[in-house]
Short mmCIF file of C-alpha atoms in Angstrom, two decimals:
data_model
loop_
_atom_site.label_atom_id
_atom_site.label_comp_id
_atom_site.label_asym_id
_atom_site.label_seq_id
_atom_site.Cartn_x
_atom_site.Cartn_y
_atom_site.Cartn_z
CA UNK S 9 -9.70 61.42 -65.28
CA UNK S 10 -7.20 58.56 -65.09
CA UNK S 11 -4.14 60.50 -66.29
CA UNK S 12 -1.26 60.49 -63.78
CA UNK S 13 -1.13 64.25 -64.28
CA UNK S 14 -4.23 64.54 -62.10
CA UNK S 15 -3.27 62.42 -59.13
CA UNK S 16 -2.84 64.31 -55.82
CA UNK S 17 0.51 64.65 -54.08
CA UNK S 18 1.47 65.76 -50.57
CA UNK S 19 4.84 67.35 -49.80
CA UNK S 20 5.03 68.61 -46.23
CA UNK S 21 2.21 71.18 -45.83
CA UNK S 22 1.72 71.33 -49.60
CA UNK S 23 -1.35 69.32 -50.61
CA UNK S 24 -1.29 69.32 -54.39
CA UNK S 25 -4.53 68.37 -56.18
CA UNK S 26 -2.54 67.32 -59.26
CA UNK S 27 0.96 67.23 -60.76
CA UNK S 28 0.75 70.29 -63.04
CA UNK S 29 2.94 73.23 -62.06
CA UNK S 30 2.88 76.61 -63.73
CA UNK S 31 6.50 77.24 -64.62
CA UNK S 32 8.03 80.60 -63.67
CA UNK S 33 8.06 82.98 -66.64
CA UNK S 34 9.38 86.55 -66.62
CA UNK S 35 6.65 88.94 -67.75
CA UNK S 36 7.98 92.44 -66.85
CA UNK S 37 4.42 93.65 -66.29
CA UNK S 38 4.85 95.13 -62.78
CA UNK S 39 5.63 98.86 -63.15
CA UNK S 40 7.84 100.10 -60.34
CA UNK S 41 8.35 96.50 -59.25
CA UNK S 42 4.79 96.28 -57.87
CA UNK S 43 2.52 93.43 -59.02
CA UNK S 44 -0.90 94.93 -59.69
CA UNK S 45 -4.44 93.60 -60.03
CA UNK S 46 -3.69 92.46 -63.59
CA UNK S 47 -0.88 90.26 -62.28
CA UNK S 48 -3.14 88.88 -59.55
CA UNK S 49 -5.84 88.11 -62.12
CA UNK S 50 -3.26 86.48 -64.44
CA UNK S 51 -2.32 83.93 -61.77
CA UNK S 52 -5.87 83.54 -60.45
CA UNK S 53 -7.13 82.49 -63.91
CA UNK S 54 -4.75 79.56 -63.90
CA UNK S 55 -5.57 78.65 -60.30
CA UNK S 56 -9.24 78.52 -61.27
CA UNK S 57 -8.48 76.21 -64.20
CA UNK S 58 -6.85 73.21 -62.51
CA UNK S 59 -3.19 74.21 -62.21
CA UNK S 60 -1.94 72.30 -59.16
CA UNK S 61 0.82 74.70 -58.13
CA UNK S 62 1.71 78.12 -59.49
CA UNK S 63 5.34 79.22 -59.33
CA UNK S 64 5.45 82.94 -59.97
CA UNK S 65 7.72 84.77 -62.34
CA UNK S 66 11.11 85.55 -60.85
CA UNK S 67 10.77 88.22 -58.17
CA UNK S 68 13.93 89.88 -56.95
CA UNK S 69 15.47 89.89 -53.49
CA UNK S 70 16.79 92.89 -51.57
CA UNK S 71 20.12 93.59 -53.25
CA UNK S 72 20.53 96.74 -55.32
CA UNK S 73 21.90 94.88 -58.31
CA UNK S 74 19.39 92.03 -58.27
CA UNK S 75 17.31 93.29 -61.21
CA UNK S 76 17.93 94.74 -64.67
CA UNK S 77 14.35 95.89 -65.21
CA UNK S 78 12.15 98.21 -63.11
CA UNK S 79 9.10 96.36 -64.48
CA UNK S 80 10.20 93.07 -62.93
CA UNK S 81 8.45 92.63 -59.55
CA UNK S 82 10.55 92.72 -56.41
CA UNK S 83 9.97 90.89 -53.16
CA UNK S 84 11.16 93.32 -50.50
CA UNK S 85 9.51 96.74 -50.76
CA UNK S 86 6.35 97.22 -48.69
CA UNK S 87 4.23 98.21 -51.70
CA UNK S 88 5.46 95.25 -53.71
CA UNK S 89 4.80 92.83 -50.86
CA UNK S 90 1.29 94.26 -50.54
CA UNK S 91 0.83 93.54 -54.24
CA UNK S 92 2.04 89.97 -53.75
CA UNK S 93 -0.32 89.52 -50.81
CA UNK S 94 -3.17 90.44 -53.15
CA UNK S 95 -1.89 87.84 -55.64
CA UNK S 96 -1.93 85.19 -52.91
CA UNK S 97 -5.45 86.15 -51.84
CA UNK S 98 -6.82 85.90 -55.38
CA UNK S 99 -5.09 82.58 -56.06
CA UNK S 100 -6.39 81.12 -52.79
CA UNK S 101 -9.90 82.44 -53.54
CA UNK S 102 -9.74 80.30 -56.68
CA UNK S 103 -8.60 77.19 -54.76
CA UNK S 104 -5.01 77.52 -55.98
CA UNK S 105 -1.59 77.07 -54.41
CA UNK S 106 1.29 79.43 -55.11
CA UNK S 107 5.04 79.79 -54.50
CA UNK S 108 7.18 82.84 -55.28
CA UNK S 109 10.34 82.27 -57.28
CA UNK S 110 13.03 84.23 -55.45
CA UNK S 111 15.57 85.61 -57.90
CA UNK S 112 18.84 87.51 -58.24
CA UNK S 113 20.18 88.07 -61.74
CA UNK S 114 23.84 88.27 -60.78
CA UNK S 115 26.08 89.26 -63.68
CA UNK S 116 23.24 88.80 -66.17
CA UNK S 117 22.23 92.24 -64.91
CA UNK S 118 24.36 94.85 -66.67
CA UNK S 119 25.74 97.74 -64.58
CA UNK S 120 23.60 100.86 -64.75
CA UNK S 121 20.32 99.04 -65.38
CA UNK S 122 17.27 98.23 -63.30
CA UNK S 123 15.44 100.08 -60.54
CA UNK S 124 18.74 100.90 -58.77
CA UNK S 125 21.12 101.68 -61.66
CA UNK S 126 23.88 102.96 -59.36
CA UNK S 127 24.05 99.71 -57.39
CA UNK S 128 26.96 97.35 -58.04
CA UNK S 129 26.39 94.10 -59.89
CA UNK S 130 26.73 91.07 -57.60
CA UNK S 131 28.74 88.01 -58.60
CA UNK S 132 30.77 85.19 -57.04
CA UNK S 133 34.16 86.53 -58.14
CA UNK S 134 33.67 89.51 -60.45
CA UNK S 135 34.55 87.25 -63.39
CA UNK S 136 32.44 86.93 -66.55
CA UNK S 137 31.52 83.64 -68.22
CA UNK S 138 34.41 84.20 -70.62
CA UNK S 139 36.86 84.41 -67.72
CA UNK S 140 37.37 88.19 -67.78
CA UNK S 141 37.68 89.90 -64.41
CA UNK S 142 35.52 93.04 -64.43
CA UNK S 143 34.67 93.63 -60.73
CA UNK S 144 36.30 93.06 -57.39
CA UNK S 145 35.48 89.77 -55.71
CA UNK S 146 32.80 90.19 -53.01
CA UNK S 147 33.92 89.63 -49.45
CA UNK S 148 32.63 86.67 -47.47
CA UNK S 149 30.46 89.13 -45.50
CA UNK S 150 28.94 90.44 -48.74
CA UNK S 151 28.18 86.88 -49.84
CA UNK S 152 26.52 86.24 -46.48
CA UNK S 153 24.36 89.32 -47.09
CA UNK S 154 23.31 87.89 -50.47
CA UNK S 155 22.32 84.68 -48.67
CA UNK S 156 20.19 86.59 -46.19
CA UNK S 157 18.51 88.58 -48.96
CA UNK S 158 17.01 85.30 -50.22
CA UNK S 159 16.19 84.01 -46.74
CA UNK S 160 14.54 87.26 -45.66
CA UNK S 161 12.39 87.24 -48.80
CA UNK S 162 11.35 83.68 -48.02
CA UNK S 163 10.35 84.79 -44.54
CA UNK S 164 8.17 87.52 -46.04
CA UNK S 165 6.58 84.95 -48.34
CA UNK S 166 5.63 82.77 -45.40
CA UNK S 167 4.27 85.79 -43.53
CA UNK S 168 1.95 86.88 -46.33
CA UNK S 169 0.56 83.42 -46.97
CA UNK S 170 2.43 81.75 -49.83
CA UNK S 171 2.24 77.97 -49.85
CA UNK S 172 5.85 77.10 -50.76
CA UNK S 173 9.12 78.75 -51.79
CA UNK S 174 11.13 78.33 -54.98
CA UNK S 175 14.77 79.47 -55.04
CA UNK S 176 16.02 80.30 -58.53
CA UNK S 177 19.39 78.61 -58.88
CA UNK S 178 19.36 78.07 -62.64
CA UNK S 179 20.03 79.59 -66.06
CA UNK S 180 23.23 81.49 -65.38
CA UNK S 181 21.87 83.84 -62.72
CA UNK S 182 23.59 84.58 -59.39
CA UNK S 183 23.22 81.24 -57.59
CA UNK S 184 24.06 79.35 -60.77
CA UNK S 185 27.14 81.56 -61.23
CA UNK S 186 28.39 80.25 -57.88
CA UNK S 187 27.93 76.70 -59.24
CA UNK S 188 29.89 77.42 -62.43
CA UNK S 189 33.66 77.05 -62.22
CA UNK S 190 34.41 79.65 -64.92
CA UNK S 191 32.65 82.34 -62.87
CA UNK S 192 33.34 81.15 -59.33
CA UNK S 193 37.07 81.52 -58.65
CA UNK S 194 36.76 81.89 -54.89
CA UNK S 195 39.23 80.23 -52.52
CA UNK S 196 37.04 80.47 -49.41
CA UNK S 197 34.28 78.05 -48.43
CA UNK S 198 32.09 79.25 -51.31
CA UNK S 199 34.60 78.07 -53.95
CA UNK S 200 36.45 74.94 -54.95
CA UNK S 201 34.94 71.69 -56.24
CA UNK S 202 31.36 71.53 -57.56
CA UNK S 203 29.93 70.43 -54.17
CA UNK S 204 31.89 73.22 -52.51
CA UNK S 205 30.60 75.76 -55.04
CA UNK S 206 27.10 74.63 -54.06
CA UNK S 207 27.67 75.95 -50.52
CA UNK S 208 26.13 79.34 -51.35
CA UNK S 209 22.83 77.71 -52.33
CA UNK S 210 23.01 75.36 -49.34
CA UNK S 211 23.36 78.33 -47.02
CA UNK S 212 20.32 79.94 -48.64
CA UNK S 213 18.29 76.76 -48.10
CA UNK S 214 19.36 76.50 -44.45
CA UNK S 215 18.64 80.16 -43.69
CA UNK S 216 15.34 79.95 -45.55
CA UNK S 217 14.31 76.97 -43.42
CA UNK S 218 14.96 78.99 -40.27
CA UNK S 219 12.54 81.65 -41.50
CA UNK S 220 9.74 79.55 -42.97
CA UNK S 221 9.63 76.75 -40.39
CA UNK S 222 9.79 72.97 -40.75
CA UNK S 223 6.59 72.36 -42.72
CA UNK S 224 6.83 74.76 -45.67
CA UNK S 225 8.16 73.14 -48.85
CA UNK S 226 11.37 74.62 -50.27
CA UNK S 227 11.98 74.06 -53.98
CA UNK S 228 15.35 74.60 -55.67
CA UNK S 229 15.42 75.19 -59.41
CA UNK S 230 18.73 74.39 -61.06
CA UNK S 231 20.03 73.68 -64.55
CA UNK S 232 23.07 72.25 -66.25
CA UNK S 233 22.79 74.73 -69.16
CA UNK S 234 23.35 78.47 -68.90
CA UNK S 235 21.98 81.35 -70.94
CA UNK S 236 25.57 82.38 -71.52
CA UNK S 237 26.37 78.91 -72.97
CA UNK S 238 23.71 76.31 -73.68
CA UNK S 239 26.30 73.53 -73.95
CA UNK S 240 27.64 73.87 -70.38
CA UNK S 241 27.27 70.98 -67.95
CA UNK S 242 28.07 71.29 -64.28
CA UNK S 243 28.07 67.53 -63.76
CA UNK S 244 29.42 65.26 -66.48
CA UNK S 245 28.59 61.94 -64.83
CA UNK S 246 25.87 60.61 -62.54
CA UNK S 247 28.42 60.45 -59.72
CA UNK S 248 29.22 64.16 -60.09
CA UNK S 249 25.50 64.92 -60.31
CA UNK S 250 24.84 62.96 -57.13
CA UNK S 251 27.60 64.74 -55.19
CA UNK S 252 26.21 68.11 -56.33
CA UNK S 253 22.61 67.33 -55.41
CA UNK S 254 23.56 65.77 -52.06
CA UNK S 255 24.60 69.24 -50.87
CA UNK S 256 21.01 70.45 -51.22
CA UNK S 257 19.54 67.29 -49.72
CA UNK S 258 21.77 67.71 -46.68
CA UNK S 259 20.79 71.39 -46.44
CA UNK S 260 17.12 70.41 -46.19
CA UNK S 261 15.61 71.12 -49.61
CA UNK S 262 12.25 69.41 -50.24
CA UNK S 263 11.84 69.47 -54.03
CA UNK S 264 14.33 69.61 -56.91
CA UNK S 265 13.18 71.44 -60.05
CA UNK S 266 15.55 70.31 -62.79
CA UNK S 267 15.32 72.77 -65.66
CA UNK S 268 16.09 71.63 -69.18
CA UNK S 269 15.08 72.98 -72.57
CA UNK S 270 13.30 69.81 -73.78
CA UNK S 271 12.08 67.35 -71.17
CA UNK S 272 12.36 64.32 -73.46
CA UNK S 273 16.15 64.60 -73.83
CA UNK S 274 18.23 62.20 -71.69
CA UNK S 275 20.65 63.74 -69.20
CA UNK S 276 23.31 61.02 -69.43
CA UNK S 277 22.68 59.13 -72.70
CA UNK S 278 26.15 57.65 -72.47
CA UNK S 279 24.94 55.77 -69.37
CA UNK S 280 21.33 54.77 -70.08
CA UNK S 281 20.85 55.46 -73.78
CA UNK S 282 18.94 57.90 -75.96
CA UNK S 283 15.69 57.11 -74.14
CA UNK S 284 17.23 57.39 -70.71
CA UNK S 285 16.26 59.45 -67.71
CA UNK S 286 16.10 63.21 -68.10
CA UNK S 287 17.60 65.73 -65.64
CA UNK S 288 14.69 65.39 -63.21
CA UNK S 289 14.61 61.61 -63.54
CA UNK S 290 18.26 61.30 -62.57
CA UNK S 291 17.75 63.77 -59.70
CA UNK S 292 14.97 61.58 -58.28
CA UNK S 293 16.94 58.38 -58.78
CA UNK S 294 20.00 59.78 -57.00
CA UNK S 295 18.31 61.64 -54.13
CA UNK S 296 14.88 60.08 -53.62
CA UNK S 297 13.35 63.56 -53.34
CA UNK S 298 10.24 64.70 -55.21
CA UNK S 299 11.26 66.33 -58.50
CA UNK S 300 9.75 68.62 -61.12
CA UNK S 301 10.48 68.16 -64.81
CA UNK S 302 10.15 70.98 -67.32
CA UNK S 303 11.04 71.87 -70.89
CA UNK S 304 8.72 72.41 -73.86
CA UNK S 305 5.83 70.49 -72.30
CA UNK S 306 2.99 70.29 -74.82
CA UNK S 307 5.05 72.00 -77.54
CA UNK S 308 7.67 71.01 -80.09
CA UNK S 309 10.02 74.01 -80.01
CA UNK S 310 11.89 75.30 -76.96
CA UNK S 311 11.55 78.69 -75.31
CA UNK S 312 14.59 80.17 -77.08
CA UNK S 313 12.64 80.27 -80.32
CA UNK S 314 9.73 81.96 -78.56
CA UNK S 315 11.95 84.85 -77.50
CA UNK S 316 13.00 85.19 -81.14
CA UNK S 317 9.34 85.59 -82.04
CA UNK S 318 8.81 82.05 -83.32
CA UNK S 319 5.81 79.88 -82.57
CA UNK S 320 5.65 76.14 -81.82
CA UNK S 321 3.31 73.32 -82.70
CA UNK S 322 1.50 71.04 -80.28
CA UNK S 323 3.36 68.01 -78.95
CA UNK S 324 1.36 65.07 -77.61
CA UNK S 325 1.53 64.31 -73.90
CA UNK S 326 1.60 60.51 -74.18
CA UNK S 327 5.29 60.00 -73.45
CA UNK S 328 5.19 62.60 -70.66
CA UNK S 329 2.32 60.76 -68.96
CA UNK S 330 4.07 57.41 -69.40
CA UNK S 331 7.21 58.71 -67.73
CA UNK S 332 5.18 60.24 -64.90
CA UNK S 333 3.29 56.96 -64.43
CA UNK S 334 6.61 55.10 -64.20
CA UNK S 335 7.69 57.47 -61.44
CA UNK S 336 10.59 59.06 -63.29
CA UNK S 337 9.44 62.42 -61.92
CA UNK S 338 6.64 63.66 -59.68
CA UNK S 339 5.48 66.98 -61.14
CA UNK S 340 5.45 68.62 -64.56
CA UNK S 341 6.06 72.33 -65.03
CA UNK S 342 4.27 73.90 -67.98
CA UNK S 343 5.42 77.23 -69.37
CA UNK S 344 4.39 78.71 -72.71
CA UNK S 345 1.36 76.46 -73.16
CA UNK S 346 -0.09 77.88 -69.93
CA UNK S 347 1.06 81.40 -70.71
CA UNK S 348 -0.94 81.38 -73.92
CA UNK S 349 -3.96 79.49 -72.61
CA UNK S 350 -4.91 79.82 -68.92
CA UNK S 351 -7.29 76.86 -69.31
CA UNK S 352 -4.67 74.48 -70.71
CA UNK S 353 -4.70 72.23 -67.63
CA UNK S 354 -8.48 72.14 -67.46
CA UNK S 355 -8.72 71.22 -71.14
CA UNK S 356 -6.22 68.40 -70.66
CA UNK S 357 -8.11 67.12 -67.59
CA UNK S 358 -11.41 67.15 -69.45
CA UNK S 359 -9.95 65.49 -72.56
CA UNK S 360 -10.54 68.57 -74.71
CA UNK S 361 -7.24 68.11 -76.50
CA UNK S 362 -8.73 69.25 -79.80
CA UNK S 363 -9.08 72.71 -78.25
CA UNK S 364 -5.34 73.06 -77.58
CA UNK S 365 -3.66 75.42 -80.01
CA UNK S 366 -0.20 75.87 -81.46
CA UNK S 367 1.86 78.40 -79.53
CA UNK S 368 1.96 81.96 -80.87
CA UNK S 369 4.91 83.99 -79.60
CA UNK S 370 2.71 87.08 -79.64
CA UNK S 371 1.34 85.75 -76.35
CA UNK S 372 4.47 87.09 -74.65
CA UNK S 373 3.22 90.63 -75.22
CA UNK S 374 0.01 90.14 -73.26
CA UNK S 375 -0.78 89.39 -69.62
CA UNK S 376 -3.93 87.32 -69.59
#
C-alpha cells in the first residue's frame, strides 16, 4: 500500500504502524463508570483492523463534578481502572496501541447530574459562556487540585500499560473554559491574556510528565470552536495562534491534536486563501511538533448532524492523502466512519473502497 496513511511514525516510545488514529467519541456504555468486556471488545476490533492508534472516549478524572453521566467511564475508581486495564490487554493482544482521553466537563456538566450529583460544578471563574456569574470562583488551591486530578489519572494510565496520554482541552469543556476569555475572568496566574489563560493546561502537561516519565507521548487536544458557540475563535491571527501553542510546547507536550468540524476548511483563509492550511497544518507550521488533524474524515457532513440523527455520505480521501503527503499534518483522526465500521482502516489499506458505506446515525446506539 503506497498511501501516506500507512507509513509508520515514531514519537518517543510510540511506534505507530500507520497514521490513522481512532478519534475519541463519547459512547456512554459503561454502567457505573466501569468499562466492561463489551467496551474492551469494541476497541480491540479496531486494533485488529489496522487502526494505528486508538484514543479512547473521554474518561473522567477524580473531581466530583467532572461528569454529567454515570454511564461515562471514569479513570480513578479501582473497579474502573481494572476495566481499563482489560481494555489495554485486549487492544495489545490485537497488536494495537491505545491512549486514554482524560476529561473534565467543567460547566458543560449541569449541577445535580452525573455519578456524584451533590458535587459542585468546576469552572475557571464560575461564569457561564454568556457572561453570567453563577458560582463562586475556585481558589488557586482548588485549581491546583484540578490540575493534579488530570496528572494523577495520567500516572494511573502509565501504570496499567497505556501507550500514550491524551488531555482533552477542547470543545468548551473545563480546560477549554480556562482558554476562553468570556469564561475565564481570573486575575491570578491562571487568567489574563490567551497565553496566560493557557497556564492551567501547561501545568497539567508538566505534572503529567512528572508522572508518566520522559518517554511517554503526551497529546493535547484543543479547538478554536466551542459547543456553546461554534463561531468562537481563541486566536484570530497566526501570531496569536503561535503564542498560544508555544505555551504547550514549552510545557513539554509531544503532539497537538487540533480539532475542527471539517478538516478541509482553512484556519486562516485571510492569510493563505480558501485552500490554505487547516488548524493542524498551522499548528505544525508554527511549532514543528507532530500534529493530528480531524473533522469529518471520509464523510461529507459533520458530527453535529449525526447527533441530530442525520446520516452522511462518503467523501473521497484523495485530498486528505495529498495534504498528508505534503506534510501538512502527521496523523489523521477518524471518528464516525470508524464508529460505524470497525474495519474501515483495513478496507482503505486493502483498496476495498467500494465496501465503505454512507454513515447511518443509528450507529451511535450500538457498541460494536
